[in-house]
mmCIF file of C-alpha atoms and ligand atoms in Angstrom:
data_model
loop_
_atom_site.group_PDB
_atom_site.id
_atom_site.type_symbol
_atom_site.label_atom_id
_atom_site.label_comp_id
_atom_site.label_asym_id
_atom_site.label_seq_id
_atom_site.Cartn_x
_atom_site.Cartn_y
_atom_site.Cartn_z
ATOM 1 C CA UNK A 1 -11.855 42.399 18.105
ATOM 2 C CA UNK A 2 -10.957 43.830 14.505
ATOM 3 C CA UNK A 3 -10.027 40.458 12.170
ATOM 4 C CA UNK A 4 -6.572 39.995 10.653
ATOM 5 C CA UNK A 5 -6.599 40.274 7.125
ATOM 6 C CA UNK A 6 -5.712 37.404 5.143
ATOM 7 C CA UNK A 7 -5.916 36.767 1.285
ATOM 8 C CA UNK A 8 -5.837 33.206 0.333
ATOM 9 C CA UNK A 9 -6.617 31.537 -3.128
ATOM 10 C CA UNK A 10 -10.144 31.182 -3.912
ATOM 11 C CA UNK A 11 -10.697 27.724 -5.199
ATOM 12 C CA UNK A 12 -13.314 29.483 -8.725
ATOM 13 C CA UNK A 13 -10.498 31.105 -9.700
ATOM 14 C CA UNK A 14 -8.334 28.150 -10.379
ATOM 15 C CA UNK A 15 -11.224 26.386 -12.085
ATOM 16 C CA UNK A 16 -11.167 26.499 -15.994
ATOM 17 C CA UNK A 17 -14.623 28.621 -17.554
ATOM 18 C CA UNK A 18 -16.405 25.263 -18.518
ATOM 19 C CA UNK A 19 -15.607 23.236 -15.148
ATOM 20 C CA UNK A 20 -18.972 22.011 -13.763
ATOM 21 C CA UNK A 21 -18.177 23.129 -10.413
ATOM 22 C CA UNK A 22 -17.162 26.765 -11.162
ATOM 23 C CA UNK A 23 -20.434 26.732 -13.280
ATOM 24 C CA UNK A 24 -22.425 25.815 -10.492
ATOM 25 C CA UNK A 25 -20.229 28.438 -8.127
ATOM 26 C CA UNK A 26 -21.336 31.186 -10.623
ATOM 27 C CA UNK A 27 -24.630 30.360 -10.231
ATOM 28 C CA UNK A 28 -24.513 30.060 -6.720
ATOM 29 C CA UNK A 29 -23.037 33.920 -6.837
ATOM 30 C CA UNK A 30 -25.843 35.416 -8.223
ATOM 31 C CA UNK A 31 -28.092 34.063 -5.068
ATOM 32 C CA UNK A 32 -25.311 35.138 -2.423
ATOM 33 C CA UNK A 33 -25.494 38.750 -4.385
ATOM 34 C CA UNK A 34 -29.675 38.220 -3.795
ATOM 35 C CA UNK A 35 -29.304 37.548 -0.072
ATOM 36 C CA UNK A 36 -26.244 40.377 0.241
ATOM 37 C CA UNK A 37 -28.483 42.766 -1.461
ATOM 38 C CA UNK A 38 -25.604 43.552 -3.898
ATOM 39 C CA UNK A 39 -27.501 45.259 -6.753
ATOM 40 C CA UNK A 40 -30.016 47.905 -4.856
ATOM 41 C CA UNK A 41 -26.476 48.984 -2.415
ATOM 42 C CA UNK A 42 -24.602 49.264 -5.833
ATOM 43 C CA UNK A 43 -27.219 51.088 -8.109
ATOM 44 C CA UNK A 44 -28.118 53.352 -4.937
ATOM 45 C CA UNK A 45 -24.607 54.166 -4.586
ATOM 46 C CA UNK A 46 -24.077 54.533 -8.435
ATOM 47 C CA UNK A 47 -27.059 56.909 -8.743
ATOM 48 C CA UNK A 48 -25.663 58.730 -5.372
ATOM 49 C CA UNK A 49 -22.152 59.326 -6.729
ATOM 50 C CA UNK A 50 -22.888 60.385 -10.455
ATOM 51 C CA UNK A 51 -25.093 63.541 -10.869
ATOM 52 C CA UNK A 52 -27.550 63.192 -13.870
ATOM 53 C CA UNK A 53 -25.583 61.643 -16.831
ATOM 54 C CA UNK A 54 -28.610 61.927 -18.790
ATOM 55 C CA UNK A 55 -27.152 65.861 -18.860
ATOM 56 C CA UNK A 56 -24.027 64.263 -20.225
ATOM 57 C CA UNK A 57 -23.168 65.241 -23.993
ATOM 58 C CA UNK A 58 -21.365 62.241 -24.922
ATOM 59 C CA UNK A 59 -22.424 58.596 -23.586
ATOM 60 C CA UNK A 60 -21.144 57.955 -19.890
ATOM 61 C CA UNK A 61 -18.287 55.619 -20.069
ATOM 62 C CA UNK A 62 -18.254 52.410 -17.687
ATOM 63 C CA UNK A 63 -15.677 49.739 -16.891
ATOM 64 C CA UNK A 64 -16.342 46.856 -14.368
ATOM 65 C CA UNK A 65 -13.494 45.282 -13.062
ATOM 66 C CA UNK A 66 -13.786 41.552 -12.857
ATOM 67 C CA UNK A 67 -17.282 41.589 -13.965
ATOM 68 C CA UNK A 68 -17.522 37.684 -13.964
ATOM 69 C CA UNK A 69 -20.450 36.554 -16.000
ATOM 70 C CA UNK A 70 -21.967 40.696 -16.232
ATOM 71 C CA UNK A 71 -24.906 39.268 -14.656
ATOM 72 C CA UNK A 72 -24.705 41.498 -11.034
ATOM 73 C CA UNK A 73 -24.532 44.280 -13.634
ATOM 74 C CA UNK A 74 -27.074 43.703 -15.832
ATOM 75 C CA UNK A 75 -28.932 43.682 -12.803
ATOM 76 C CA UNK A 76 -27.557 46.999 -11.567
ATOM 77 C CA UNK A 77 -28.363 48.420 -15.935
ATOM 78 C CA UNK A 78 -31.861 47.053 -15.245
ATOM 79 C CA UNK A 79 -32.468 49.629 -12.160
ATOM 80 C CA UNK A 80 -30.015 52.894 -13.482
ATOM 81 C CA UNK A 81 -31.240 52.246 -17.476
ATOM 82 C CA UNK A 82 -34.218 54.404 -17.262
ATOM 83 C CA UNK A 83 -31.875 57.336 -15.801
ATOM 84 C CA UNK A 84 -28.684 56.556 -17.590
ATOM 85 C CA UNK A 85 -29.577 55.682 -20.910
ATOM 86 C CA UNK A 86 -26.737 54.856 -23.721
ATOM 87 C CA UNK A 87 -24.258 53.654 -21.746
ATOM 88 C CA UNK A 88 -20.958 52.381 -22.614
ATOM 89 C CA UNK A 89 -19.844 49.424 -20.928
ATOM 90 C CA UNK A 90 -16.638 47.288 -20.639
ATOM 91 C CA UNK A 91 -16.934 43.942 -18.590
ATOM 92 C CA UNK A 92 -13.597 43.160 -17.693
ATOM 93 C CA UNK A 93 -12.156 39.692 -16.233
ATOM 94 C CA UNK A 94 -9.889 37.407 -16.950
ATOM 95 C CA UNK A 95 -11.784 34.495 -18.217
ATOM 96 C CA UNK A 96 -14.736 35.074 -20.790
ATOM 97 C CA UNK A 97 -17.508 34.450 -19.075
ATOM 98 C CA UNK A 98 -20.125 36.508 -20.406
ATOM 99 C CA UNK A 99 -23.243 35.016 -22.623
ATOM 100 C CA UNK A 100 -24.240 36.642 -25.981
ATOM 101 C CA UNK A 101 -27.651 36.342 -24.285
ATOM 102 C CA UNK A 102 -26.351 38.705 -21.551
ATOM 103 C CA UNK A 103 -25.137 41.023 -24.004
ATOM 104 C CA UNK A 104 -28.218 40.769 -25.903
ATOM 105 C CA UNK A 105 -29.840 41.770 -22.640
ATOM 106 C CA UNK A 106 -27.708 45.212 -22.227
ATOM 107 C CA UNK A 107 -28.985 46.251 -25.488
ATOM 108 C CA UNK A 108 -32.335 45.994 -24.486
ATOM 109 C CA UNK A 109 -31.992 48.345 -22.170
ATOM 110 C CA UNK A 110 -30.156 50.467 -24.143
ATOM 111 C CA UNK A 111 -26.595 49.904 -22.915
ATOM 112 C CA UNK A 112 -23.705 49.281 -25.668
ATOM 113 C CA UNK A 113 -21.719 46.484 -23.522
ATOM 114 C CA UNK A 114 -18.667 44.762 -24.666
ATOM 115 C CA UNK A 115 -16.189 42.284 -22.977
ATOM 116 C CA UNK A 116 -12.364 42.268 -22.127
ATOM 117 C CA UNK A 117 -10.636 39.312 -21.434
ATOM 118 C CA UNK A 118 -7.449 40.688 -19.682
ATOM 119 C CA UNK A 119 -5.760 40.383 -16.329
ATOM 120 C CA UNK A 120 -6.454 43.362 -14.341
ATOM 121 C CA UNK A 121 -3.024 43.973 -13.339
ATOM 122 C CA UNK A 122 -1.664 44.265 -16.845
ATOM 123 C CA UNK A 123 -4.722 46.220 -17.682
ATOM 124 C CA UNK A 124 -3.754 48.406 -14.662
ATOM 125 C CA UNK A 125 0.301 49.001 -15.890
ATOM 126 C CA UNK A 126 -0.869 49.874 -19.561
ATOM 127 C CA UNK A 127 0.344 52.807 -20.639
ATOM 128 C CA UNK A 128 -2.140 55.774 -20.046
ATOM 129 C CA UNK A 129 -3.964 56.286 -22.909
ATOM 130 C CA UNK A 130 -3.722 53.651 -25.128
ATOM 131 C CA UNK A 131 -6.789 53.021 -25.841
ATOM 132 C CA UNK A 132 -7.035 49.075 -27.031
ATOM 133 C CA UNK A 133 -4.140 48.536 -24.062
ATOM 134 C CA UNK A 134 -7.336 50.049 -21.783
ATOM 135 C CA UNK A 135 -9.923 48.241 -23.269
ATOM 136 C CA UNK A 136 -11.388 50.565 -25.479
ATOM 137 C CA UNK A 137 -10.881 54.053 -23.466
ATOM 138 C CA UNK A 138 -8.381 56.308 -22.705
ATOM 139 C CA UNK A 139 -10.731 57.067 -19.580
ATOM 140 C CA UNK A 140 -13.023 56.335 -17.532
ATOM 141 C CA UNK A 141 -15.991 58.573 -16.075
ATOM 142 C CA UNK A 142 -16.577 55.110 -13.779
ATOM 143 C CA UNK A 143 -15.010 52.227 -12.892
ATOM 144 C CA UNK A 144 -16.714 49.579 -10.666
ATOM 145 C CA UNK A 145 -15.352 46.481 -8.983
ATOM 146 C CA UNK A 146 -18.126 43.993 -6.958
ATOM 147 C CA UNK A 147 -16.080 41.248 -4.790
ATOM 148 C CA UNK A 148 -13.299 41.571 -6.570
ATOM 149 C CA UNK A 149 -10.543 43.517 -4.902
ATOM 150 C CA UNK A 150 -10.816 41.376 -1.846
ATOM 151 C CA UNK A 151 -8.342 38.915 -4.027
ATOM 152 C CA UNK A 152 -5.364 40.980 -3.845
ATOM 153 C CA UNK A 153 -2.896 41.890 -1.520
ATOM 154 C CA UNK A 154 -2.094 45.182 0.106
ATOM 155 C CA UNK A 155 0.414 45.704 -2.682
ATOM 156 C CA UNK A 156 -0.394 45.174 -6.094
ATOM 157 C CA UNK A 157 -4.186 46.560 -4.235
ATOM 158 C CA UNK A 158 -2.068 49.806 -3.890
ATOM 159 C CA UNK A 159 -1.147 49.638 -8.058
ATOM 160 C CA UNK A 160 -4.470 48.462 -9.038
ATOM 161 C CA UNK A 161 -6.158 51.557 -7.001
ATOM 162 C CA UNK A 162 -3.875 54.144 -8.449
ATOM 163 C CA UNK A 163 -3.596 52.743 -11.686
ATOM 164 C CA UNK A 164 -7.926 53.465 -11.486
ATOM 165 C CA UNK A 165 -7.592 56.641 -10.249
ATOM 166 C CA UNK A 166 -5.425 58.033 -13.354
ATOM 167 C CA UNK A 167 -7.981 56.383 -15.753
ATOM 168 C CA UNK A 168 -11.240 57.510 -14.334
ATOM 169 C CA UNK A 169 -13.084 60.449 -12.812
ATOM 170 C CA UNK A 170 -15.125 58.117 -10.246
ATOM 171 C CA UNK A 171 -14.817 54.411 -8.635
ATOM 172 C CA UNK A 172 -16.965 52.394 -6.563
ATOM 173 C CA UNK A 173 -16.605 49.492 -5.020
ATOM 174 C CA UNK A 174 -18.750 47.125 -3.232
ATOM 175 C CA UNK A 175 -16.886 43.651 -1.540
ATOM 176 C CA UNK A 176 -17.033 41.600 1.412
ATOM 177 C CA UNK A 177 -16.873 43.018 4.848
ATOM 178 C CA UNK A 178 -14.858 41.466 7.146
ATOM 179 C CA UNK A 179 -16.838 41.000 10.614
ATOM 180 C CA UNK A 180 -17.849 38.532 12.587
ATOM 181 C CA UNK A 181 -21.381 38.755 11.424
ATOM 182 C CA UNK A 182 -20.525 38.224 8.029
ATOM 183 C CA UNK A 183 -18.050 35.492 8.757
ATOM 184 C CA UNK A 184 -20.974 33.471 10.135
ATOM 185 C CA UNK A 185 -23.163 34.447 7.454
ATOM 186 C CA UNK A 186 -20.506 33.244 4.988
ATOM 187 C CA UNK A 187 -20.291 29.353 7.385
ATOM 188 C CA UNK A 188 -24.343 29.548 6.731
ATOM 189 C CA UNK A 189 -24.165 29.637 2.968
ATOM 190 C CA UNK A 190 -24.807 26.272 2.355
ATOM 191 C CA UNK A 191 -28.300 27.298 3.425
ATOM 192 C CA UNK A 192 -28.548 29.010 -0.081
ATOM 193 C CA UNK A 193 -27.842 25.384 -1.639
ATOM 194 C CA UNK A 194 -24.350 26.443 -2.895
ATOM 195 C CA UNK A 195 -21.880 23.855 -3.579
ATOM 196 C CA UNK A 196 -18.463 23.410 -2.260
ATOM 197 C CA UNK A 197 -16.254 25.622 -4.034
ATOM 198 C CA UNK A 198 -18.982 28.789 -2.977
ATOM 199 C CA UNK A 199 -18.618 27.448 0.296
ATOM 200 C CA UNK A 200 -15.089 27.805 0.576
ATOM 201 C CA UNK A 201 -15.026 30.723 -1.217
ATOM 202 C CA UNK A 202 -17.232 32.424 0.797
ATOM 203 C CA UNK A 203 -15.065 31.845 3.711
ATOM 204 C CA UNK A 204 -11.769 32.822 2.233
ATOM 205 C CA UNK A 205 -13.551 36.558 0.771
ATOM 206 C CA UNK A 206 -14.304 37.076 4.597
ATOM 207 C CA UNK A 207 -11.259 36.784 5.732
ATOM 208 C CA UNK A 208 -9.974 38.874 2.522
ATOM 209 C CA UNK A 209 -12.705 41.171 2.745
ATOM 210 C CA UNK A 210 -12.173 45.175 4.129
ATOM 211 C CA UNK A 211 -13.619 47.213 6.831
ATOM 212 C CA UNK A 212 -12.911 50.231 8.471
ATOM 213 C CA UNK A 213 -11.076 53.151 6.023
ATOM 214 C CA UNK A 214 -8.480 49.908 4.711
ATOM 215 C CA UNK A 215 -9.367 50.983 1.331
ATOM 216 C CA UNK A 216 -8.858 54.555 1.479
ATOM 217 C CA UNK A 217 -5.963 54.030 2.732
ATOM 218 C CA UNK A 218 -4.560 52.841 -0.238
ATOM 219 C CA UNK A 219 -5.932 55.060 -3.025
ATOM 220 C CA UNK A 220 -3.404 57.623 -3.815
ATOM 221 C CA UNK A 221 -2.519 60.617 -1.290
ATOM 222 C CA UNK A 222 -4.287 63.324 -3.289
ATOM 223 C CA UNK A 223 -6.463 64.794 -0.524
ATOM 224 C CA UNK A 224 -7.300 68.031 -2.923
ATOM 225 C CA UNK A 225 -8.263 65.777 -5.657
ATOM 226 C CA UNK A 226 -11.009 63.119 -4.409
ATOM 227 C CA UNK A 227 -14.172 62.998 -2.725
ATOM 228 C CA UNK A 228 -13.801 59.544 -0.548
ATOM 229 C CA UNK A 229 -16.434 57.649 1.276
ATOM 230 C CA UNK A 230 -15.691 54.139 3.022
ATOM 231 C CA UNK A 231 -18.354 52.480 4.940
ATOM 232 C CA UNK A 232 -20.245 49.076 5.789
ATOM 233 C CA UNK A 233 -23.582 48.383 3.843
ATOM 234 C CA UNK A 234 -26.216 45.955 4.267
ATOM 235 C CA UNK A 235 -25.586 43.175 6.706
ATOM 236 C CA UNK A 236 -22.121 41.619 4.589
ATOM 237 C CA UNK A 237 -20.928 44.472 2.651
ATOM 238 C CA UNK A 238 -18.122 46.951 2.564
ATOM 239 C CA UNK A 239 -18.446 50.071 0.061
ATOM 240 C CA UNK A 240 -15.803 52.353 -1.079
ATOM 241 C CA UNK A 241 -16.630 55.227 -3.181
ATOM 242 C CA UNK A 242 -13.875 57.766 -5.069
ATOM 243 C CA UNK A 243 -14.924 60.943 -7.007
ATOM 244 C CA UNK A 244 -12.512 63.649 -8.424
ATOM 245 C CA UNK A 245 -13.561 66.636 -6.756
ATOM 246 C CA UNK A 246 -13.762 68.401 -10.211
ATOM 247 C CA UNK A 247 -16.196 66.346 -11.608
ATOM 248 C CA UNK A 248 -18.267 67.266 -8.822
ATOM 249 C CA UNK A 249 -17.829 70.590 -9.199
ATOM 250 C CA UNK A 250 -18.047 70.684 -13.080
ATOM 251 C CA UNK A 251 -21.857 68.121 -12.370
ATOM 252 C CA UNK A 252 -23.090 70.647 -9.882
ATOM 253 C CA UNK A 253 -22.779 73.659 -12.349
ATOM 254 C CA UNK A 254 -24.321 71.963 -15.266
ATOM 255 C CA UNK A 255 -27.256 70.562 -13.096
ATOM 256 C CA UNK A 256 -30.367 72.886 -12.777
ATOM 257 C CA UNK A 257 -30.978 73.800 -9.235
ATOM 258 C CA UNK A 258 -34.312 72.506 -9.221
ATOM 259 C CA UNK A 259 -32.764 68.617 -9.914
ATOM 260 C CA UNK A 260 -29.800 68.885 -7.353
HETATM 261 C C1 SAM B 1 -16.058 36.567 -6.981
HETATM 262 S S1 SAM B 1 -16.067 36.803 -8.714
HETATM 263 C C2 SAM B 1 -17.088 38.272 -8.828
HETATM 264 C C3 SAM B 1 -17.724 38.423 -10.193
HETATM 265 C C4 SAM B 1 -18.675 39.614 -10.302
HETATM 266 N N1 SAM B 1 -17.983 40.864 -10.052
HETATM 267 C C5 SAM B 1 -19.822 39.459 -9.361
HETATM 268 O O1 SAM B 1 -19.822 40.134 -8.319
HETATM 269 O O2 SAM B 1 -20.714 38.653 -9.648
HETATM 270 C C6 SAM B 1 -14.452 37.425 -9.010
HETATM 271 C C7 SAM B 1 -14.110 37.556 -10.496
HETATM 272 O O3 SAM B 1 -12.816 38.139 -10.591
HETATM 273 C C8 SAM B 1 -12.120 37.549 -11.668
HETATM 274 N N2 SAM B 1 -10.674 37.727 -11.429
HETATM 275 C C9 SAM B 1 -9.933 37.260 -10.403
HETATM 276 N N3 SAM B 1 -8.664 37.682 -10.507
HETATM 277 C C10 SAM B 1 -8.605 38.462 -11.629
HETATM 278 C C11 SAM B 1 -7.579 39.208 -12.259
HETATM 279 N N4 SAM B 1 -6.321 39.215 -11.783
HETATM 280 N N5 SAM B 1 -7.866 39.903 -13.386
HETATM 281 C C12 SAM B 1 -9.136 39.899 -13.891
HETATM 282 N N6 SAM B 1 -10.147 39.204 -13.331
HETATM 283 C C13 SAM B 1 -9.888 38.493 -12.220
HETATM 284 C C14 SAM B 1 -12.553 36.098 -11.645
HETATM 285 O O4 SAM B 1 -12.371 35.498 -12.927
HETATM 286 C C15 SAM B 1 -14.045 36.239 -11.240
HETATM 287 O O5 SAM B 1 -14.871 36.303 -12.380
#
């Protein structure tokens, strides 16, 4: 028996930045994202989708969509660095949450990051390219999202996925699947030593969370135009993956044969 879907308010995101408890909750985060396997299923997919950008003339352009503290990232930089070097990347979310020391961290590996403190639905109805409106690109060659679009409704979903697929050439996603394995998994997470909030939270993202083709669904009816691929990964995950079909195209005729 398929869940209902149901988004409800996640208690973190009515905490202010400095509340102990949403500290704690972020903390917590990066351990669920350890025992979800979050980074290896996003940098796989990541190096799946995008064909060599070391090939790339100009620096690959990157945009995460509530990126939180930039932590699950940096993570994610750490593993695609030595193959993507020089990339430029724009943590996005509504409250600042990201360390200098984090940032510090992305230029060690070589990636230029920098943080936006917007709302992503008045970051998704700004007009196309405006550059500081976009947060610091008129587009995108990828835009990534990790638990994050499990907070919105069918509806302003629907505006938030087209308004990514005019800015950007590929999109990935990677957010809670909603299953009965995972629900139980998310009852269990108190196991990990996370506090309250998580542990509500954790719930709530279940029930919120996608499976089957939900997500295609709702990215824009351009079946000449993208490459989509919806499926579960790990034991709690749900990934949806968009590429334009011409950036495909344009990576397979720059690539040598022998590296394809
Ligand atoms: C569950 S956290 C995930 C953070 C990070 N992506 C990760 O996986 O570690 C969700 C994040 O989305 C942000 N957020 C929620 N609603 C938002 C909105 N409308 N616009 C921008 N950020 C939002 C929250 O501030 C929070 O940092």
């Amino acid at each position: 028996m398929i869940l209902p879907r149901t988004v409800g308010a996640e208690t973190l995101d009515g905490l202010a930045e400095d509340d102990p408890r949403a500290m704690r909750s972020r903390r917590d985060l990066r351990r669920v994202h350890r025992a979800m396997g979050t980074r290896t299923i996003v940098a796989r997919a990541l190096r799946k989708m995008m064909a060599a950008p070391r090939d790339r003339a100009a620096p690959l352009r990157l945009l995460e969509l509530g990126a939180g503290d930039g932590t699950l990232m940096l993570g994610v930089a750490g593993a695609l660095a030595p193959h993507w070097p020089g990339v430029e990347l724009t943590l996005l979310d509504r409250q600042a949450l990201v360390q200098h020391a984090t940032l510090e961290r992305y230029a060690t590996l070589g990636w230029r990051a920098s943080v936006r403190v917007a709302d992503v639905l008045d970051w998704a109805v700004a007009p196309l390219g405006d550059r500081l409106a976009n947060g610091g690109a008129a587009h995108w060659d990828l835009v990534v999202a990790n638990l994050f679009l499990h907070h919105f409704e069918a509806a302003p979903l629907g505006v938030l996925l087209g308004s990514i697929a005019a800015r950007s050439d590929h999109f990935f996603a990677c957010e809670p699947r909603r299953a009965w394995l995972a629900l139980v998994g998310s009852h269990l997470i108190g196991a990990l030593g996370a506090n309250a909030v998580t542990r509500e939270d954790a719930v709530l993202s279940v029930h919120a969370g996608f499976t089957g083709h939900e997500l295609s669904a709702l990215w824009p009816r351009e079946p000449q135009g993208w490459q989509l691929r919806e499926h579960p990964a790990g034991l709690f995950s749900h990934c949806f993956g968009a590429s334009r079909t011409a950036s495909i195209w344009a990576a397979a005729a720059t690539t040598p044969a022998s590296r394809r």
